[in-house]
XYZ file of C-alpha atoms in Angstrom:
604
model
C 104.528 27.709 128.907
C 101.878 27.783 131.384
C 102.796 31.357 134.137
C 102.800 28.991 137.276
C 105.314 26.637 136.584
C 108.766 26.638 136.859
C 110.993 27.338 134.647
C 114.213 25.184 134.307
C 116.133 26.848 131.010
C 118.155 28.818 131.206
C 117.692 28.792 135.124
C 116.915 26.488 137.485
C 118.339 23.493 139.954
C 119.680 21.529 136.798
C 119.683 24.297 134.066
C 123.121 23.584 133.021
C 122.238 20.053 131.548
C 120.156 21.778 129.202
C 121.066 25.258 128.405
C 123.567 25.902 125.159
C 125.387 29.394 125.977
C 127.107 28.487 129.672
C 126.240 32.456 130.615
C 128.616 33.976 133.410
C 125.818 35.824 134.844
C 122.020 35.914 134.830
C 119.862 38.807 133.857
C 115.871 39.245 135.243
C 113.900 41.139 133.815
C 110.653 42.442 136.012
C 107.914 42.643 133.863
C 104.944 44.216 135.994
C 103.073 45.929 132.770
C 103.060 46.592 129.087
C 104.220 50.063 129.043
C 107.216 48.990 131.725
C 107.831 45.728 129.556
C 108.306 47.539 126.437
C 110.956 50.464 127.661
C 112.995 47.358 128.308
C 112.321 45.373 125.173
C 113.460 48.467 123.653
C 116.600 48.995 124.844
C 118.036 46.139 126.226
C 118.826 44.168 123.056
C 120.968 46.908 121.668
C 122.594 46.809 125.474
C 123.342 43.203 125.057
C 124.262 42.990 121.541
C 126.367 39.827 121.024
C 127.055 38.907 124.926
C 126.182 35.578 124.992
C 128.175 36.029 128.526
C 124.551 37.106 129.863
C 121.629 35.048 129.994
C 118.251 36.763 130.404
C 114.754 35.910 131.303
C 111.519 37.790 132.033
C 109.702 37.447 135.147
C 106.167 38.271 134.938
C 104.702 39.651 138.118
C 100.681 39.524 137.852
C 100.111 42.042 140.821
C 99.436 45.191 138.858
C 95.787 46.374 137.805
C 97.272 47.218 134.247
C 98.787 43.423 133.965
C 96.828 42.475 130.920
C 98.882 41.842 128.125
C 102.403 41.275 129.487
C 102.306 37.667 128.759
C 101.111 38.284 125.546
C 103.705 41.015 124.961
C 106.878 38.805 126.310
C 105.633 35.400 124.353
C 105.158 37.531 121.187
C 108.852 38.715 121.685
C 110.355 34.924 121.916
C 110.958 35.571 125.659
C 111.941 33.409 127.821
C 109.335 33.723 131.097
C 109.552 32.455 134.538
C 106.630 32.521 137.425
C 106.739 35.041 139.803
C 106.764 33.154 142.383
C 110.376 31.177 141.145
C 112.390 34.618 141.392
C 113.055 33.452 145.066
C 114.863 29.925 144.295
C 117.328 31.514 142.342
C 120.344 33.774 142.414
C 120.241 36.971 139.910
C 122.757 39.435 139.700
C 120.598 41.877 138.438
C 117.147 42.626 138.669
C 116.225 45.351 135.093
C 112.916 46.379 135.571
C 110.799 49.836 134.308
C 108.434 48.778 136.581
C 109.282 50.744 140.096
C 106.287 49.083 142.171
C 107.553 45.408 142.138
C 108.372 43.629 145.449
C 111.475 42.067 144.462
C 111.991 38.509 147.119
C 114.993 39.259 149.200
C 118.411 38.896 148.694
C 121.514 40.754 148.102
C 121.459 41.544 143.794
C 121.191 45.206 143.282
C 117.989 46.344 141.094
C 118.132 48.856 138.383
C 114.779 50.690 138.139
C 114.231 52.449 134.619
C 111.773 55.175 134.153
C 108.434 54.163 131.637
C 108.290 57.563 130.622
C 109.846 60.487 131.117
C 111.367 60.973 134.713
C 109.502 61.805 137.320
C 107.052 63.477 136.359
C 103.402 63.075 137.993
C 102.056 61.596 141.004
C 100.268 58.455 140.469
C 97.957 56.301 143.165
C 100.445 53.648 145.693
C 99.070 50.151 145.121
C 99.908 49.718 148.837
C 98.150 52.234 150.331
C 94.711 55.085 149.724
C 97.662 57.950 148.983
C 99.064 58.882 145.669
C 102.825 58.812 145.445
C 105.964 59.961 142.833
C 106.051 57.840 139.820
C 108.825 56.539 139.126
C 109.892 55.782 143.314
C 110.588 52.201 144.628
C 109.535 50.660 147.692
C 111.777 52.230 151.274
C 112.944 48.390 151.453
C 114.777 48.180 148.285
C 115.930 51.924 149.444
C 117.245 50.852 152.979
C 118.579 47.992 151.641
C 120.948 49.537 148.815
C 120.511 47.494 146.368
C 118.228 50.146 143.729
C 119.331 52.182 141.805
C 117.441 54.913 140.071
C 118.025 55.673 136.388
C 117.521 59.438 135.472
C 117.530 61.120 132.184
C 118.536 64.945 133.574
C 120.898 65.453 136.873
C 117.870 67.471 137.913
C 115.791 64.789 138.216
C 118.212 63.276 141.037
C 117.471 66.171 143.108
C 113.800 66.295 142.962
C 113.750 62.763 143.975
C 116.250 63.824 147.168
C 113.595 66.074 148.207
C 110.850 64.255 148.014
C 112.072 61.283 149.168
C 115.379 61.679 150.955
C 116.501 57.683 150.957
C 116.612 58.141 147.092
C 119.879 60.408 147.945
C 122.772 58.306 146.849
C 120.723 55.582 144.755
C 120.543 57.580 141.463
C 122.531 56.727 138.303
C 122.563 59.224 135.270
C 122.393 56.867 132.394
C 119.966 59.582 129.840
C 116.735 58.376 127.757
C 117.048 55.797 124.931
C 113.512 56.328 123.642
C 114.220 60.264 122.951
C 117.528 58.968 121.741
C 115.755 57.084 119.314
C 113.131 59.660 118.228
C 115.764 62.168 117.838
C 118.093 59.854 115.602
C 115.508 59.011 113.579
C 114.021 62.712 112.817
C 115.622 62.559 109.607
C 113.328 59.608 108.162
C 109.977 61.699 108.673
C 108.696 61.487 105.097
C 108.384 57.918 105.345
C 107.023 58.146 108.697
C 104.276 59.793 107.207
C 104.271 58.000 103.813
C 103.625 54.736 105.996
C 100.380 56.295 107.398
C 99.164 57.337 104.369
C 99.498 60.922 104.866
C 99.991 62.937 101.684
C 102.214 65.843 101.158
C 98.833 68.343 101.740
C 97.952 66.925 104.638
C 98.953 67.640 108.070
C 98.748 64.799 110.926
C 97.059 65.512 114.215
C 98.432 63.169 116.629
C 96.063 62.629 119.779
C 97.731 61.537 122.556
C 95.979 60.706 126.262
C 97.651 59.412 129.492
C 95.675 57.049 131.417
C 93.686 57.873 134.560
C 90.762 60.536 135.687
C 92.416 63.488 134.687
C 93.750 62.415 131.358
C 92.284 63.788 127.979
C 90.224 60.694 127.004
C 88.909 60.966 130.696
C 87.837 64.328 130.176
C 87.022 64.552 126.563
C 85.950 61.240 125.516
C 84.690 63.215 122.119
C 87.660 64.815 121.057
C 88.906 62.436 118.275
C 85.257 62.667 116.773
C 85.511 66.346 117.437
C 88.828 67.155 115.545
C 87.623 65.104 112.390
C 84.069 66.217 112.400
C 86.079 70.021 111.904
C 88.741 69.166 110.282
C 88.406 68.742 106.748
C 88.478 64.834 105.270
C 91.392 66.147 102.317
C 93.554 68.309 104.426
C 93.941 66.193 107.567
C 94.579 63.113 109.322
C 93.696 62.183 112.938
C 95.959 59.643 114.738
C 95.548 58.833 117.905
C 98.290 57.511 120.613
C 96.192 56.301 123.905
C 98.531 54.694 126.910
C 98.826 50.939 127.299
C 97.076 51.223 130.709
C 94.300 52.384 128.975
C 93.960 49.239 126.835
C 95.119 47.168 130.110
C 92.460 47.891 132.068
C 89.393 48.787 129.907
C 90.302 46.187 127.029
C 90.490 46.878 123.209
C 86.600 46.275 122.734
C 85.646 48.900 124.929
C 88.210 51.465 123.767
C 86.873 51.270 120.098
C 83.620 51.117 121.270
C 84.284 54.738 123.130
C 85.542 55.724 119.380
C 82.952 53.999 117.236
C 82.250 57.447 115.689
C 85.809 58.264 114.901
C 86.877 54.804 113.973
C 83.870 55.157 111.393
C 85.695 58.340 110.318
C 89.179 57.592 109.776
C 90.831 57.636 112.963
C 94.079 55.894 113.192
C 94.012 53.998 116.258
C 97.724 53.487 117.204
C 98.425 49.851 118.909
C 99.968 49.875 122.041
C 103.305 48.887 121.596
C 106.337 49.981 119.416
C 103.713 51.512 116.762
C 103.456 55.126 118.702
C 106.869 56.844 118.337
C 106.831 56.979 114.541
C 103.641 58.020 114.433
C 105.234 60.957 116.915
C 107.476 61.921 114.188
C 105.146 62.041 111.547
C 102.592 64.580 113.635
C 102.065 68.199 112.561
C 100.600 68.793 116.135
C 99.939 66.987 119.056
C 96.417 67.775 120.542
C 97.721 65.786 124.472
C 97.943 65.939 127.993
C 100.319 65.436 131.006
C 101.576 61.957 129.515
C 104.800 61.768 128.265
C 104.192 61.532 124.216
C 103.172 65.309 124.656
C 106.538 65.747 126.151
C 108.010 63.955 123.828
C 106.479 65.830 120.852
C 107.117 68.769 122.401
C 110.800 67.954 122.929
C 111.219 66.852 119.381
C 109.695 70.802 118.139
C 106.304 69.695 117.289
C 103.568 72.062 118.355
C 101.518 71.374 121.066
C 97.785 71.889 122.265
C 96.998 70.900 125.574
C 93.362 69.615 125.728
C 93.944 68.349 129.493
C 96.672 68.598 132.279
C 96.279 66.945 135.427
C 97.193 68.518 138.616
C 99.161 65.290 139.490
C 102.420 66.958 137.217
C 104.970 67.324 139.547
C 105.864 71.099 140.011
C 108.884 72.637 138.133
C 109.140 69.544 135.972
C 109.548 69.734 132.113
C 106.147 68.468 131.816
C 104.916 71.214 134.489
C 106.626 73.446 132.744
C 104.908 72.747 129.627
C 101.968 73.192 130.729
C 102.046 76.709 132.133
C 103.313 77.571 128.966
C 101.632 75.479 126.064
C 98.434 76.682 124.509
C 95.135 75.149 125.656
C 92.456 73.649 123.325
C 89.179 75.211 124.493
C 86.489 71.834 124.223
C 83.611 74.526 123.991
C 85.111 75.884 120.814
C 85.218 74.671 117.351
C 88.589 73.250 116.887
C 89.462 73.977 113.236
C 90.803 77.105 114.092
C 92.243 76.285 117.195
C 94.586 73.713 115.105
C 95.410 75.880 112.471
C 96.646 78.960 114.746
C 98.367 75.931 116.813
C 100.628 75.388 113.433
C 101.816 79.101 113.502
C 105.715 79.342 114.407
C 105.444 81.682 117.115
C 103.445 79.069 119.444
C 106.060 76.615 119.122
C 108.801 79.545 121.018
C 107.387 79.302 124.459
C 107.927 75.500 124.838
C 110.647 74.982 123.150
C 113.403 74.290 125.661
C 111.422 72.033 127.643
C 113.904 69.240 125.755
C 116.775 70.908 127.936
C 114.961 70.379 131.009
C 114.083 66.818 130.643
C 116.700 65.059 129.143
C 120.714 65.598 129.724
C 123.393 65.168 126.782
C 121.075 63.662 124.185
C 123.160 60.608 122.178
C 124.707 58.808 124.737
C 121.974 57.137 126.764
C 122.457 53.595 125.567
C 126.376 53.700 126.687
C 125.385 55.167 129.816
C 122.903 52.162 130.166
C 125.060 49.508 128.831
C 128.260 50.923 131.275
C 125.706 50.745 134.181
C 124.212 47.700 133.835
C 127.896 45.954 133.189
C 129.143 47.618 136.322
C 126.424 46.051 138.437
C 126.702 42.915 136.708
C 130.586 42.916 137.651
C 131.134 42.381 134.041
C 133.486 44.154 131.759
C 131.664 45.763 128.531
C 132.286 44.369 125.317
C 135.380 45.060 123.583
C 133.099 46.510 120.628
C 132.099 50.180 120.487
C 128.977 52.090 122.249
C 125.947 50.211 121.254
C 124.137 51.739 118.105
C 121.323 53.935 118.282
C 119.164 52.634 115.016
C 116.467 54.363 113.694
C 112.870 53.471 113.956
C 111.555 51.221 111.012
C 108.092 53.102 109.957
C 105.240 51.578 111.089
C 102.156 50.653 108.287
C 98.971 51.674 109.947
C 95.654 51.554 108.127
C 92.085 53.474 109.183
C 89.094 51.804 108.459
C 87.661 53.181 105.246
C 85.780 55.986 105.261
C 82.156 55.214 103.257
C 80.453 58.532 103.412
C 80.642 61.987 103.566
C 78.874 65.164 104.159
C 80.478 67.084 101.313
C 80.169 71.215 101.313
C 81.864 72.888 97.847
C 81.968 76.581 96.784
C 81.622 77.798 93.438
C 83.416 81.039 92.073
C 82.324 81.630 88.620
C 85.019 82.642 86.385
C 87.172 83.121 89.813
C 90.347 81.129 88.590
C 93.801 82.419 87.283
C 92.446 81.471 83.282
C 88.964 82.752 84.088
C 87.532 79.416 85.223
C 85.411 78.064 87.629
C 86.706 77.239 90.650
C 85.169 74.930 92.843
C 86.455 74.501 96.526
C 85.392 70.784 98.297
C 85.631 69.961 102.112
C 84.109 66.391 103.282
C 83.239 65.920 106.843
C 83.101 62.057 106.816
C 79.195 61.567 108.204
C 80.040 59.872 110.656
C 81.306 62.630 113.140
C 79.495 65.880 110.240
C 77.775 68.331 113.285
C 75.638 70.040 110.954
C 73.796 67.838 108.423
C 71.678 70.831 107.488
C 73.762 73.498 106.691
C 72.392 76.645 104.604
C 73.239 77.017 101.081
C 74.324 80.322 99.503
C 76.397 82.235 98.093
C 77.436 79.712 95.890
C 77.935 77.327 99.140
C 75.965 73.912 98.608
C 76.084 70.827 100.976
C 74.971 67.127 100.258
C 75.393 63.282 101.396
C 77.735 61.471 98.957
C 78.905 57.494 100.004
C 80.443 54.835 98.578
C 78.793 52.127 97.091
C 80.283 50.009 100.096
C 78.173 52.230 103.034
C 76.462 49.623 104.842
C 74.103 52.821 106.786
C 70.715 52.254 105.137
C 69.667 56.020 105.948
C 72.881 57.559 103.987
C 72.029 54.917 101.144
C 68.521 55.913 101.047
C 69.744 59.808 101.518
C 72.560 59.702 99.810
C 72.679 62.548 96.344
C 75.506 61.237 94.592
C 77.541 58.095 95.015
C 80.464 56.616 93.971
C 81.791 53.206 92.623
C 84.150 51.333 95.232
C 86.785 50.339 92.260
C 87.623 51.759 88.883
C 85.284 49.734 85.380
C 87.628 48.372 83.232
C 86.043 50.087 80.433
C 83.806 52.734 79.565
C 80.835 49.878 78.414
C 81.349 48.910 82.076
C 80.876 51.808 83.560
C 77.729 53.203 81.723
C 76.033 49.913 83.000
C 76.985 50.218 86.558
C 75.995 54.362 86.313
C 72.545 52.402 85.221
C 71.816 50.254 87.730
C 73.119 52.732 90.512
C 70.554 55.073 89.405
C 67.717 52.658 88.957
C 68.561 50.784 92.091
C 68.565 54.098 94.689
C 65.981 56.383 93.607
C 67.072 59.076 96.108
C 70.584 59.466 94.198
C 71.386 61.696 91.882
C 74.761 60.887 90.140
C 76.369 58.403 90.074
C 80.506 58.517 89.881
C 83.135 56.305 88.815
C 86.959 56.177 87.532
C 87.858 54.464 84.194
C 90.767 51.873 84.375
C 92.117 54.142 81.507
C 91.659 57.697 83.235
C 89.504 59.977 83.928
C 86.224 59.878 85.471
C 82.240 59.476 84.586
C 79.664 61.273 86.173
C 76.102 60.113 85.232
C 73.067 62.133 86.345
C 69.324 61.244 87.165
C 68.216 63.354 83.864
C 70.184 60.784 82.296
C 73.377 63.125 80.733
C 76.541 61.694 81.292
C 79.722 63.766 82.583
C 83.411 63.166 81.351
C 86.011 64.133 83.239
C 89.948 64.545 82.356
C 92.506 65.923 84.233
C 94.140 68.532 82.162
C 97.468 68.289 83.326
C 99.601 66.064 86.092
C 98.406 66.922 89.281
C 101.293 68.466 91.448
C 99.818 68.592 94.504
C 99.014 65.580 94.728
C 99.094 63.821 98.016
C 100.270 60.435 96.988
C 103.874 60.191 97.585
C 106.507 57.711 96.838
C 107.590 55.610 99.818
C 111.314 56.420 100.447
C 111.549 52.886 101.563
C 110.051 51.336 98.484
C 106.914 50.283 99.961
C 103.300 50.082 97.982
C 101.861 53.565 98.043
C 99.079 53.571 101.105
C 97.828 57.315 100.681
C 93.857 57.923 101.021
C 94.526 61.064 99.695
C 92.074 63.224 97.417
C 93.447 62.237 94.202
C 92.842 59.350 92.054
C 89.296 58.380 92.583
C 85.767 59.814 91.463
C 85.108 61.593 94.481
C 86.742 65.331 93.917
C 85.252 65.024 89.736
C 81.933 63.653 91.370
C 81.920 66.957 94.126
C 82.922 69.666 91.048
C 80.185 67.976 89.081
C 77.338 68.622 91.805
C 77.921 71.291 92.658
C 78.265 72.943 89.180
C 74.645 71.460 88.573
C 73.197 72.708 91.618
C 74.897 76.453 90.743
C 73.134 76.220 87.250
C 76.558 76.235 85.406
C 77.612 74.516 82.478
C 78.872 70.919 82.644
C 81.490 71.809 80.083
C 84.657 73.585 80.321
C 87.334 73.495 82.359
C 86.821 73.436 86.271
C 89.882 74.160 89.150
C 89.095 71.758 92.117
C 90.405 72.709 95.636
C 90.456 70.737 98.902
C 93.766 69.894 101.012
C 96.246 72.267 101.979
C 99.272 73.983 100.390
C 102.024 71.516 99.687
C 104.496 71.499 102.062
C 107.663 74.298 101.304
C 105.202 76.360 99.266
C 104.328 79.162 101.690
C 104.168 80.230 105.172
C 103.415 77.430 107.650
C 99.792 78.779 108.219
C 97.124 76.478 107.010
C 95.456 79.486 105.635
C 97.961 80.904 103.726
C 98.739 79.657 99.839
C 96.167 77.946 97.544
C 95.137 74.332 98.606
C 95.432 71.499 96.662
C 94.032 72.028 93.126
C 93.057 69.542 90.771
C 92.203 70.974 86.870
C 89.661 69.342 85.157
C 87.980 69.511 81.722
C 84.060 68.540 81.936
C 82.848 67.234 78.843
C 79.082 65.872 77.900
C 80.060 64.034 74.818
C 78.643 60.468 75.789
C 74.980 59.256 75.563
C 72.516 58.614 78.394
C 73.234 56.273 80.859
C 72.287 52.868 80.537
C 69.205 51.994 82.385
């Protein structure tokens, strides 16, 4: 339906001709932006369950700077949505809205105003004038006019808005926060959170998250995704990142991946706008954030926190205030590795832990405080069935783009293993984002380019030492001819790696030997996990494919070592429950391999 007509089911002059369920009182929603349309879309259905006694429909108000998408959003939802300008021709009895800055026509239904985020929080520019003001506050009209009400998640909150706006006094109504409600409840299903993002069990998930606005982290550090996985090693961690809807709104998707070309090229999960971010929440190790309220959030639900930016818009002796005099800071002029992996230690997770107790009041019960509010104003008795259900969140399946290259850095201990054996310890800094493309070798420490046969970057093809087959031969025949023409086609590689359909792995080299590898026994640690909810496996983990046998390989060539023998591969981090929670404690992920020249030269 085109925004500027009118819309005549299930309102309008003859609506009752037409309209099915003869409703006993109508329901608007105010939908202003995405973030504000979603908090509602999230709630309300579980408010309304099976009250066909209340008709609803969306009106989409096209005032706001951050208004792209909300028609997009509401259609995409099977919503019903009216024009604007037809909110004055008819009679609500309740205006819902997340959205505090609409200018609602005049009349006599009261307007329930809930908060997009958490409380009150920050100080955000007035659309109607060059000041900032308190996010979260309606207009003095609706004020003077009794008829808002202000929804509050902590009895605190109704006090802060008292003094700093004294016509809020009386117009508060403690109803609690759904969406923490919902992360809370749904705590429990974090392994397939994570198993949904492809995160293996030796991973850990950095979760990125940026508020919108000068003095939010993306504003500041632009870099930082491309920062944390150009440090971070490839195995060990992922890098999500969480950016507000009004960042999308106003800049656009194009321009936003554009900013993160670099870390889009190296494996950053991009998290869409709506519904996707608050399972991606639970399934963080850390959150690297701001002053938004997904750092809150995180920090709520126990999940350390490093705070790359905070704004001095926070509102003082707020829980997000609060956690930021007392959260540890991410220093941008440092090398963040280390900074992430102290962030993991226990004892930085005490000082911010009770900032849940400051935000949010009698966790549980916000949807019946919701649903009891919103009947009361509608004059409406609540269903005779019980408090509405809080569900849990479904996981969410997001996919990076493939990684294609890395700069790959391994360490060889002779004889260094448990049996004696050589060890050989791999990080890969996808290329992408690697800082130092020249970095020294010794001391058994060797560096070079390795990419997939899919890398579409004619300088890493041409520079490229070793690379590896994009899908396993279905036999070894196959796989000796594709070694071949690998070699002969890039005369700057090599080896040349790739899996068997059957198992194992072969490595083929430019003096023409050929490498068999086996794993010795079932890998343990490895990252791929099985998907609690019976979903196809979607780890990129480091075990499967050629590229760990490939690195071992190399870099027992370059060392002058035997290509025979058993080798102990390590990249990732300890699995989860075997150790201390410090990234540097415990062995990593280790993969033991026999390497075997038994085959003939490569075909050519």
């Amino acid at each position: 339906m085109h925004a500027d007509l009118p819309l005549r089911v299930p309102v309008g002059q003859d609506a009752e001709r037409w309209r099915t369920f003869p409703a006993e009182r109508t329901l608007v929603v105010a939908a202003r932006t995405v973030v504000s349309t979603t908090r509602v879309l999230e709630c309300l259905p579980a408010v309304l369950r099976d009250d066909s006694r209340v008709s609803v429909v969306f009106a989409y108000d096209p005032t706001s700077a951050f208004n792209d998408g909300v028609l997009d959003l509401l259609h995409d939802a099977g919503c019903r949505v009216m024009p604007w300008s037809q909110l004055g021709d008819i009679a609500p009895d309740l205006v819902l809205t997340a959205s505090e800055n609409v200018d609602v026509p005049a009349g006599v239904c009261p307007v329930l105003v809930l908060p997009h985020g958490i409380g009150f929080q920050k100080y955000v520019p007035d659309s109607r004038a060059d000041r900032v003001r308190l996010s979260g506050l309606v207009p003095d009209a609706l004020l003077e006019a009794g008829r808002a009400w202000l929804a509050t998640s902590h009895p605190d909150q109704a006090e802060q808005l008292v003094a700093a706006h004294p016509k809020a006094a009386g117009r508060t109504l403690l109803v609690g926060d759904p969406c923490f409600d919902e992360l809370a409840a749904s705590a429990g299903r974090r392994p397939a959170y994570r198993s949904a993002l492809g995160v293996g069990e030796n991973q850990r998930l950095v979760v990125v998250s940026s508020t919108w606005g000068p003095t939010s982290l993306l504003a500041e550090h632009p870099d930082l995704p491309a920062r944390l996985l150009g440090s971070l090693p490839y195995d060990a961690y992922r890098v999500a990142a969480i950016v507000h809807p009004n960042v999308w709104a106003a800049h656009g998707s194009w321009q936003l991946r554009g900013n993160l070309a670099a870390a889009l090229d190296a494996g950053l999960l991009l998290v869409p706008p709506v519904h996707a971010w608050r399972s991606v929440l639970l399934a963080a190790d850390l959150v690297v954030g701001d002053h938004g309220s997904v750092t809150l959030y995180g920090a709520a639900l126990g999940r350390p926190v490093l705070l790359a930016a905070f704004g001095s818009d926070s509102v003082p002796g707020t829980a997000a205030e609060v956690l930021g005099r007392h959260a540890p800071r991410l220093d941008p002029r440092r090398d963040p590795r280390p900074q992430v992996e102290a962030a993991s230690e226990p004892v930085a997770r005490a000082a911010y832990g009770d900032v849940a107790e400051l935000a949010f009041s009698e966790p549980g019960r916000a949807l019946g405080r919701l649903r009891a509010a919103l009947y009361e104003l509608l004059r409406l008795p609540e269903p005779s069935s019980g408090p509405p259900p809080v569900r849990t969140l479904a996981p969410v399946r997001l996919t990076a783009e493939p990684v294609t290259s890395w700069q790959v850095r391994t360490r060889v201990s002779e004889g260094a293993g448990a049996s004696g054996r050589v060890v050989v310890e791999v990080e890969r800094i996808p290329s992408a984002v690697a800082t130092d493309p020249s970095a020294p070798e010794s001391d058994g420490l060797f560096v070079h380019l390795a990419c997939t046969e899919a890398e579409r970057d004619l300088r890493i093809v041409e520079s490229a030492s070793v690379v590896l087959a994009a899908a396993p031969a279905p036999a070894v025949a196959a796989a000796l001819r594709w070694i071949g023409e690998t070699l002969a086609a890039r005369p700057g590689c090599l080896a040349a790696a790739v899996s068997l359909g059957s198992g194992g792995h072969l490595v083929g080299l430019r003096d023409g030997r050929i490498v068999e590898t086996a794993t010795t026994r079932p890998t343990s640690a490895s990252p791929r996990t099985a998907d609690p909810d019976g979903g196809p496996d979607t780890s990129t983990g480091t075990a499967g494919g050629p590229e760990l046998p490939a690195a071992a390989v190399y870099a027992c060539l370059l060392a002058g070592l035997p290509l025979d023998g058993p080798v102990s591969v390590r990249a990732g981090l300890p699995l989860r429950g075997q150790g201390p929670a410090s990234v540097r404690s415990g062995p990593p992920h280790a993969e033991d391999l026999v390497l075997r020249q038994r085959l003939g030269p490569a075909v050519g």
